[in-house]
PDB file of C-alpha atoms in Angstrom:
ATOM      1  CA  MET I 162     199.764 146.762 124.917  1.00  0.00           C
ATOM      2  CA  CYS I 163     200.152 143.237 126.216  1.00  0.00           C
ATOM      3  CA  GLY I 164     199.594 142.847 129.956  1.00  0.00           C
ATOM      4  CA  ARG I 165     198.592 139.187 130.380  1.00  0.00           C
ATOM      5  CA  PHE I 166     199.092 136.086 128.256  1.00  0.00           C
ATOM      6  CA  THR I 167     198.951 132.298 128.351  1.00  0.00           C
ATOM      7  CA  LEU I 168     201.208 129.339 127.612  1.00  0.00           C
ATOM      8  CA  ARG I 169     199.050 126.293 128.172  1.00  0.00           C
ATOM      9  CA  ARG I 170     201.115 123.689 126.310  1.00  0.00           C
ATOM     10  CA  ALA I 171     204.778 124.634 126.299  1.00  0.00           C
ATOM     11  CA  ASP I 172     205.635 121.144 125.073  1.00  0.00           C
ATOM     12  CA  LYS I 173     203.939 121.932 121.732  1.00  0.00           C
ATOM     13  CA  LEU I 174     206.456 124.634 120.849  1.00  0.00           C
ATOM     14  CA  LYS I 175     208.291 124.099 117.580  1.00  0.00           C
ATOM     15  CA  LEU I 176     211.481 125.885 116.656  1.00  0.00           C
ATOM     16  CA  GLU I 177     214.479 124.588 114.740  1.00  0.00           C
ATOM     17  CA  ARG I 178     217.720 124.135 116.695  1.00  0.00           C
ATOM     18  CA  LEU I 179     215.970 124.360 120.044  1.00  0.00           C
ATOM     19  CA  ASP I 180     215.855 121.549 122.595  1.00  0.00           C
ATOM     20  CA  ILE I 181     212.466 121.636 124.353  1.00  0.00           C
ATOM     21  CA  THR I 182     212.854 118.386 126.289  1.00  0.00           C
ATOM     22  CA  GLY I 183     212.679 120.204 129.605  1.00  0.00           C
ATOM     23  CA  LEU I 184     209.312 121.705 128.731  1.00  0.00           C
ATOM     24  CA  PHE I 185     207.384 118.443 128.836  1.00  0.00           C
ATOM     25  CA  SER I 186     206.935 118.946 132.577  1.00  0.00           C
ATOM     26  CA  PHE I 187     206.430 122.732 132.359  1.00  0.00           C
ATOM     27  CA  PRO I 188     203.087 123.570 134.045  1.00  0.00           C
ATOM     28  CA  PRO I 189     200.282 125.164 132.016  1.00  0.00           C
ATOM     29  CA  ARG I 190     199.952 128.917 132.555  1.00  0.00           C
ATOM     30  CA  TYR I 191     196.643 130.705 132.047  1.00  0.00           C
ATOM     31  CA  ASN I 192     197.405 134.142 133.484  1.00  0.00           C
ATOM     32  CA  ILE I 193     201.034 135.178 133.048  1.00  0.00           C
ATOM     33  CA  ALA I 194     201.461 138.646 134.555  1.00  0.00           C
ATOM     34  CA  PRO I 195     204.152 141.363 134.634  1.00  0.00           C
ATOM     35  CA  THR I 196     207.182 140.817 136.942  1.00  0.00           C
ATOM     36  CA  GLN I 197     206.668 137.041 136.791  1.00  0.00           C
ATOM     37  CA  LYS I 198     209.231 134.686 135.259  1.00  0.00           C
ATOM     38  CA  ILE I 199     208.539 133.868 131.623  1.00  0.00           C
ATOM     39  CA  LEU I 200     210.241 131.762 128.982  1.00  0.00           C
ATOM     40  CA  ALA I 201     212.212 133.359 126.150  1.00  0.00           C
ATOM     41  CA  VAL I 202     214.383 132.028 123.346  1.00  0.00           C
ATOM     42  CA  THR I 203     217.720 133.715 122.662  1.00  0.00           C
ATOM     43  CA  GLU I 204     220.413 133.066 120.086  1.00  0.00           C
ATOM     44  CA  VAL I 205     224.149 133.672 120.494  1.00  0.00           C
ATOM     45  CA  ASN I 206     226.610 132.553 117.797  1.00  0.00           C
ATOM     46  CA  GLU I 207     223.846 130.485 116.156  1.00  0.00           C
ATOM     47  CA  SER I 208     223.259 128.594 119.420  1.00  0.00           C
ATOM     48  CA  ARG I 209     219.707 128.829 120.745  1.00  0.00           C
ATOM     49  CA  ALA I 210     218.676 128.615 124.379  1.00  0.00           C
ATOM     50  CA  LEU I 211     215.361 128.679 126.237  1.00  0.00           C
ATOM     51  CA  SER I 212     215.666 130.501 129.562  1.00  0.00           C
ATOM     52  CA  LEU I 213     213.602 132.216 132.229  1.00  0.00           C
ATOM     53  CA  PHE I 214     213.444 136.006 132.258  1.00  0.00           C
ATOM     54  CA  GLN I 215     211.614 138.497 134.428  1.00  0.00           C
ATOM     55  CA  TRP I 216     208.784 140.074 132.457  1.00  0.00           C
ATOM     56  CA  GLY I 217     209.662 143.753 132.535  1.00  0.00           C
ATOM     57  CA  LEU I 218     212.788 144.905 130.683  1.00  0.00           C
ATOM     58  CA  ILE I 219     215.310 146.593 133.002  1.00  0.00           C
ATOM     59  CA  PRO I 220     217.992 148.411 130.971  1.00  0.00           C
ATOM     60  CA  SER I 221     221.477 147.447 132.143  1.00  0.00           C
ATOM     61  CA  TRP I 222     222.287 151.110 132.865  1.00  0.00           C
ATOM     62  CA  SER I 223     219.195 151.709 135.006  1.00  0.00           C
ATOM     63  CA  ARG I 224     219.787 152.817 138.595  1.00  0.00           C
ATOM     64  CA  THR I 225     216.750 150.906 139.845  1.00  0.00           C
ATOM     65  CA  PRO I 226     215.287 147.514 138.875  1.00  0.00           C
ATOM     66  CA  SER I 227     212.077 148.926 137.401  1.00  0.00           C
ATOM     67  CA  GLY I 228     211.123 147.598 133.997  1.00  0.00           C
ATOM     68  CA  PHE I 229     209.035 147.987 130.830  1.00  0.00           C
ATOM     69  CA  ILE I 230     206.678 145.104 130.082  1.00  0.00           C
ATOM     70  CA  ASN I 231     206.118 146.374 126.520  1.00  0.00           C
ATOM     71  CA  ALA I 232     208.300 148.068 123.907  1.00  0.00           C
ATOM     72  CA  ARG I 233     206.556 149.964 121.109  1.00  0.00           C
ATOM     73  CA  ALA I 234     207.810 148.877 117.676  1.00  0.00           C
ATOM     74  CA  GLU I 235     207.919 152.508 116.574  1.00  0.00           C
ATOM     75  CA  THR I 236     210.435 153.458 119.296  1.00  0.00           C
ATOM     76  CA  LEU I 237     212.763 150.451 119.256  1.00  0.00           C
ATOM     77  CA  GLU I 238     215.456 152.317 117.335  1.00  0.00           C
ATOM     78  CA  THR I 239     215.175 155.634 119.151  1.00  0.00           C
ATOM     79  CA  LYS I 240     214.279 155.092 122.816  1.00  0.00           C
ATOM     80  CA  SER I 241     217.374 154.655 124.968  1.00  0.00           C
ATOM     81  CA  SER I 242     215.716 151.919 127.050  1.00  0.00           C
ATOM     82  CA  PHE I 243     215.193 149.759 123.958  1.00  0.00           C
ATOM     83  CA  LYS I 244     217.743 150.763 121.324  1.00  0.00           C
ATOM     84  CA  GLU I 245     220.705 148.589 122.287  1.00  0.00           C
ATOM     85  CA  SER I 246     218.545 145.567 123.101  1.00  0.00           C
ATOM     86  CA  PHE I 247     216.819 145.876 119.717  1.00  0.00           C
ATOM     87  CA  GLN I 248     220.211 145.967 118.011  1.00  0.00           C
ATOM     88  CA  LYS I 249     221.901 143.178 119.984  1.00  0.00           C
ATOM     89  CA  ARG I 250     219.500 141.277 122.251  1.00  0.00           C
ATOM     90  CA  ARG I 251     216.308 140.165 120.543  1.00  0.00           C
ATOM     91  CA  CYS I 252     214.333 137.161 121.745  1.00  0.00           C
ATOM     92  CA  LEU I 253     211.237 135.094 121.071  1.00  0.00           C
ATOM     93  CA  ILE I 254     208.606 134.883 123.808  1.00  0.00           C
ATOM     94  CA  PRO I 255     206.367 131.806 123.469  1.00  0.00           C
ATOM     95  CA  ALA I 256     202.621 132.096 124.048  1.00  0.00           C
ATOM     96  CA  ASP I 257     199.365 130.590 122.846  1.00  0.00           C
ATOM     97  CA  GLY I 258     197.006 133.456 123.650  1.00  0.00           C
ATOM     98  CA  PHE I 259     196.706 136.837 125.315  1.00  0.00           C
ATOM     99  CA  TYR I 260     194.120 139.093 126.945  1.00  0.00           C
ATOM    100  CA  GLU I 261     192.977 142.619 126.154  1.00  0.00           C
ATOM    101  CA  TRP I 262     190.335 144.713 127.897  1.00  0.00           C
ATOM    102  CA  GLU I 263     187.414 146.447 126.189  1.00  0.00           C
ATOM    103  CA  LYS I 264     186.224 149.674 127.811  1.00  0.00           C
ATOM    104  CA  LEU I 265     182.471 149.592 128.419  1.00  0.00           C
ATOM    105  CA  GLY I 266     181.684 152.823 130.211  1.00  0.00           C
ATOM    106  CA  LYS I 267     183.364 152.581 133.613  1.00  0.00           C
ATOM    107  CA  ALA I 268     183.820 148.805 133.278  1.00  0.00           C
ATOM    108  CA  LYS I 269     186.405 146.796 131.335  1.00  0.00           C
ATOM    109  CA  GLN I 270     185.529 143.474 129.735  1.00  0.00           C
ATOM    110  CA  PRO I 271     188.477 141.116 129.148  1.00  0.00           C
ATOM    111  CA  HIS I 272     188.722 139.272 125.845  1.00  0.00           C
ATOM    112  CA  TYR I 273     190.954 136.330 124.989  1.00  0.00           C
ATOM    113  CA  PHE I 274     192.821 136.243 121.659  1.00  0.00           C
ATOM    114  CA  GLN I 275     194.414 133.180 120.080  1.00  0.00           C
ATOM    115  CA  LEU I 276     195.120 131.533 116.744  1.00  0.00           C
ATOM    116  CA  LYS I 277     192.079 129.720 115.392  1.00  0.00           C
ATOM    117  CA  LEU I 278     193.588 126.289 116.014  1.00  0.00           C
ATOM    118  CA  GLY I 279     194.928 127.274 119.427  1.00  0.00           C
ATOM    119  CA  GLU I 280     198.527 126.452 118.532  1.00  0.00           C
ATOM    120  CA  PRO I 281     201.509 128.209 120.180  1.00  0.00           C
ATOM    121  CA  PHE I 282     203.244 131.164 118.560  1.00  0.00           C
ATOM    122  CA  PHE I 283     205.997 133.633 119.442  1.00  0.00           C
ATOM    123  CA  PHE I 284     205.926 137.299 120.381  1.00  0.00           C
ATOM    124  CA  ALA I 285     208.812 139.470 119.236  1.00  0.00           C
ATOM    125  CA  GLY I 286     210.801 140.407 122.329  1.00  0.00           C
ATOM    126  CA  ILE I 287     213.939 142.190 123.491  1.00  0.00           C
ATOM    127  CA  TRP I 288     216.008 141.463 126.590  1.00  0.00           C
ATOM    128  CA  ASP I 289     218.746 142.804 128.833  1.00  0.00           C
ATOM    129  CA  GLU I 290     220.518 141.906 132.082  1.00  0.00           C
ATOM    130  CA  TRP I 291     220.624 144.285 135.028  1.00  0.00           C
ATOM    131  CA  GLN I 292     223.331 143.882 137.672  1.00  0.00           C
ATOM    132  CA  LEU I 293     224.034 145.615 140.969  1.00  0.00           C
ATOM    133  CA  ASP I 294     225.916 144.522 144.109  1.00  0.00           C
ATOM    134  CA  GLY I 295     226.060 140.900 143.022  1.00  0.00           C
ATOM    135  CA  VAL I 296     222.381 140.803 142.014  1.00  0.00           C
ATOM    136  CA  SER I 297     221.671 139.887 138.393  1.00  0.00           C
ATOM    137  CA  ILE I 298     218.209 140.096 136.787  1.00  0.00           C
ATOM    138  CA  PRO I 299     217.731 138.940 133.176  1.00  0.00           C
ATOM    139  CA  SER I 300     214.570 140.599 131.898  1.00  0.00           C
ATOM    140  CA  CYS I 301     212.584 141.058 128.719  1.00  0.00           C
ATOM    141  CA  ALA I 302     209.748 142.998 127.111  1.00  0.00           C
ATOM    142  CA  VAL I 303     207.082 142.118 124.548  1.00  0.00           C
ATOM    143  CA  VAL I 304     207.210 144.284 121.428  1.00  0.00           C
ATOM    144  CA  THR I 305     203.848 145.832 120.518  1.00  0.00           C
ATOM    145  CA  THR I 306     202.535 147.154 117.217  1.00  0.00           C
ATOM    146  CA  LYS I 307     199.374 148.605 115.688  1.00  0.00           C
ATOM    147  CA  PRO I 308     196.248 146.452 116.074  1.00  0.00           C
ATOM    148  CA  ASN I 309     194.682 144.364 113.345  1.00  0.00           C
ATOM    149  CA  GLY I 310     190.960 144.566 112.637  1.00  0.00           C
ATOM    150  CA  LEU I 311     190.105 141.986 115.275  1.00  0.00           C
ATOM    151  CA  LEU I 312     191.696 144.033 118.056  1.00  0.00           C
ATOM    152  CA  GLY I 313     191.110 147.504 116.667  1.00  0.00           C
ATOM    153  CA  ASN I 314     187.698 147.942 118.273  1.00  0.00           C
ATOM    154  CA  ILE I 315     189.054 146.939 121.681  1.00  0.00           C
ATOM    155  CA  HIS I 316     192.566 148.357 121.968  1.00  0.00           C
ATOM    156  CA  ASP I 317     194.927 150.577 119.989  1.00  0.00           C
ATOM    157  CA  ARG I 318     197.899 148.200 120.360  1.00  0.00           C
ATOM    158  CA  MET I 319     198.586 144.490 120.058  1.00  0.00           C
ATOM    159  CA  PRO I 320     201.620 142.295 120.737  1.00  0.00           C
ATOM    160  CA  ALA I 321     203.854 141.726 117.719  1.00  0.00           C
ATOM    161  CA  MET I 322     203.193 138.086 116.836  1.00  0.00           C
ATOM    162  CA  LEU I 323     205.804 136.689 114.479  1.00  0.00           C
ATOM    163  CA  ALA I 324     204.992 134.483 111.507  1.00  0.00           C
ATOM    164  CA  SER I 325     206.839 131.153 111.446  1.00  0.00           C
ATOM    165  CA  ASP I 326     209.048 132.282 108.564  1.00  0.00           C
ATOM    166  CA  ALA I 327     210.104 135.396 110.525  1.00  0.00           C
ATOM    167  CA  LEU I 328     211.526 133.667 113.609  1.00  0.00           C
ATOM    168  CA  ASP I 329     215.037 133.059 112.260  1.00  0.00           C
ATOM    169  CA  THR I 330     215.343 136.631 111.029  1.00  0.00           C
ATOM    170  CA  TRP I 331     214.279 138.079 114.385  1.00  0.00           C
ATOM    171  CA  LEU I 332     216.848 136.006 116.287  1.00  0.00           C
ATOM    172  CA  ARG I 333     219.705 136.310 113.796  1.00  0.00           C
ATOM    173  CA  GLY I 334     222.375 138.713 115.010  1.00  0.00           C
ATOM    174  CA  ASN I 335     223.194 140.201 111.602  1.00  0.00           C
ATOM    175  CA  SER I 336     219.625 141.013 110.526  1.00  0.00           C
ATOM    176  CA  LYS I 337     219.232 144.536 109.173  1.00  0.00           C
ATOM    177  CA  PRO I 338     216.930 147.040 110.934  1.00  0.00           C
ATOM    178  CA  ALA I 339     214.798 147.356 107.805  1.00  0.00           C
ATOM    179  CA  GLU I 340     214.295 143.576 107.735  1.00  0.00           C
ATOM    180  CA  LEU I 341     213.300 143.569 111.395  1.00  0.00           C
ATOM    181  CA  ARG I 342     210.841 146.442 111.040  1.00  0.00           C
ATOM    182  CA  GLU I 343     208.985 144.559 108.316  1.00  0.00           C
ATOM    183  CA  LEU I 344     208.333 141.678 110.717  1.00  0.00           C
ATOM    184  CA  LEU I 345     206.417 143.836 113.197  1.00  0.00           C
ATOM    185  CA  SER I 346     203.232 144.327 111.181  1.00  0.00           C
ATOM    186  CA  PRO I 347     199.861 143.437 112.744  1.00  0.00           C
ATOM    187  CA  TYR I 348     199.220 139.672 112.598  1.00  0.00           C
ATOM    188  CA  PRO I 349     196.574 138.666 109.994  1.00  0.00           C
ATOM    189  CA  GLU I 350     193.190 138.897 111.694  1.00  0.00           C
ATOM    190  CA  GLY I 351     191.771 136.082 109.568  1.00  0.00           C
ATOM    191  CA  GLU I 352     194.047 133.612 111.350  1.00  0.00           C
ATOM    192  CA  MET I 353     192.884 134.654 114.832  1.00  0.00           C
ATOM    193  CA  GLU I 354     189.783 134.503 116.988  1.00  0.00           C
ATOM    194  CA  SER I 355     188.639 136.226 120.173  1.00  0.00           C
ATOM    195  CA  TYR I 356     185.846 136.018 122.710  1.00  0.00           C
ATOM    196  CA  PRO I 357     184.930 137.491 126.130  1.00  0.00           C
ATOM    197  CA  VAL I 358     186.244 135.789 129.249  1.00  0.00           C
ATOM    198  CA  SER I 359     185.741 136.092 132.987  1.00  0.00           C
ATOM    199  CA  GLU I 360     186.910 139.146 134.929  1.00  0.00           C
ATOM    200  CA  ARG I 361     188.623 136.689 137.255  1.00  0.00           C
ATOM    201  CA  VAL I 362     191.640 137.161 134.979  1.00  0.00           C
ATOM    202  CA  ASN I 363     192.046 140.632 136.522  1.00  0.00           C
ATOM    203  CA  SER I 364     193.610 138.995 139.565  1.00  0.00           C
ATOM    204  CA  ALA I 365     197.151 137.758 138.934  1.00  0.00           C
ATOM    205  CA  GLN I 366     196.601 135.276 141.757  1.00  0.00           C
ATOM    206  CA  VAL I 367     194.098 133.340 139.628  1.00  0.00           C
ATOM    207  CA  ASP I 368     195.706 130.932 137.154  1.00  0.00           C
ATOM    208  CA  ASP I 369     193.432 128.112 136.008  1.00  0.00           C
ATOM    209  CA  ALA I 370     191.815 126.771 132.847  1.00  0.00           C
ATOM    210  CA  SER I 371     188.485 128.511 133.485  1.00  0.00           C
ATOM    211  CA  LEU I 372     190.078 131.832 132.545  1.00  0.00           C
ATOM    212  CA  VAL I 373     190.178 130.974 128.830  1.00  0.00           C
ATOM    213  CA  GLN I 374     186.603 129.729 128.654  1.00  0.00           C
ATOM    214  CA  ARG I 375     184.127 131.786 126.641  1.00  0.00           C
ATOM    215  CA  ILE I 376     181.484 133.543 128.743  1.00  0.00           C
ATOM    216  CA  ASP I 377     178.326 135.554 128.284  1.00  0.00           C
ATOM    217  CA  PRO I 378     179.263 138.858 129.979  1.00  0.00           C
ATOM    218  CA  SER I 379     175.664 139.510 131.013  1.00  0.00           C
ATOM    219  CA  GLU I 380     175.613 136.188 132.881  1.00  0.00           C
ATOM    220  CA  GLU I 381     178.756 137.135 134.793  1.00  0.00           C
ATOM    221  CA  VAL I 382     177.237 140.441 135.859  1.00  0.00           C
ATOM    222  CA  ARG I 383     174.098 138.697 137.130  1.00  0.00           C
ATOM    223  CA  SER I 384     176.123 136.095 139.036  1.00  0.00           C
ATOM    224  CA  GLY I 385     178.067 138.791 140.879  1.00  0.00           C
ATOM    225  CA  MET I 386     181.501 137.596 139.736  1.00  0.00           C
ATOM    226  CA  LEU I 387     182.792 141.042 138.843  1.00  0.00           C
ATOM    227  CA  PHE I 388     185.987 142.167 140.603  1.00  0.00           C
TER     228      PHE I 388
END
């Protein structure tokens, strides 16, 4: 799954036909959590837009505004909550890293994952808009897939990170399902790195640069910083 991620330098995003001028003042985020507002790129009639969405996809037909933060790649074409969005409302969710938790007995050690050069990338996403009594909530979910070797020893899922040459296909309205499925393979582990980070990331109220700093887990235990 993907339950927390980062976008430290939104102004470094690169995508053709997308104006990112407004992102130069976008604050760095080190602990983006479910239900918060996140950025996503959509495309309608070949026109691309960068907008804020609630993280947690609420299907338009849902009776209540409860959402799915992740959408499994294997169920995009069959699950009613995802099917129409996969067909008609795909998006790109910018990030530059994400967290996963390793089970160590009764404890869970968070690890940070990023590209080796730390550059931004895009998750595959789907979106919808829920409306009721004049209230409108645009929302989205991160698509997840099987883990690569780097994540496999920690978690059985990983977010679907799209290669740069896959972005246009994912956004394009007339892309075939078979084309889209091919894009959702595990990202090459040789292009990524990971390391343990502080358990302070467990609190969604904490959002600062120290969260992505490498730690020695044994030192954190001795210092009493565990949550």
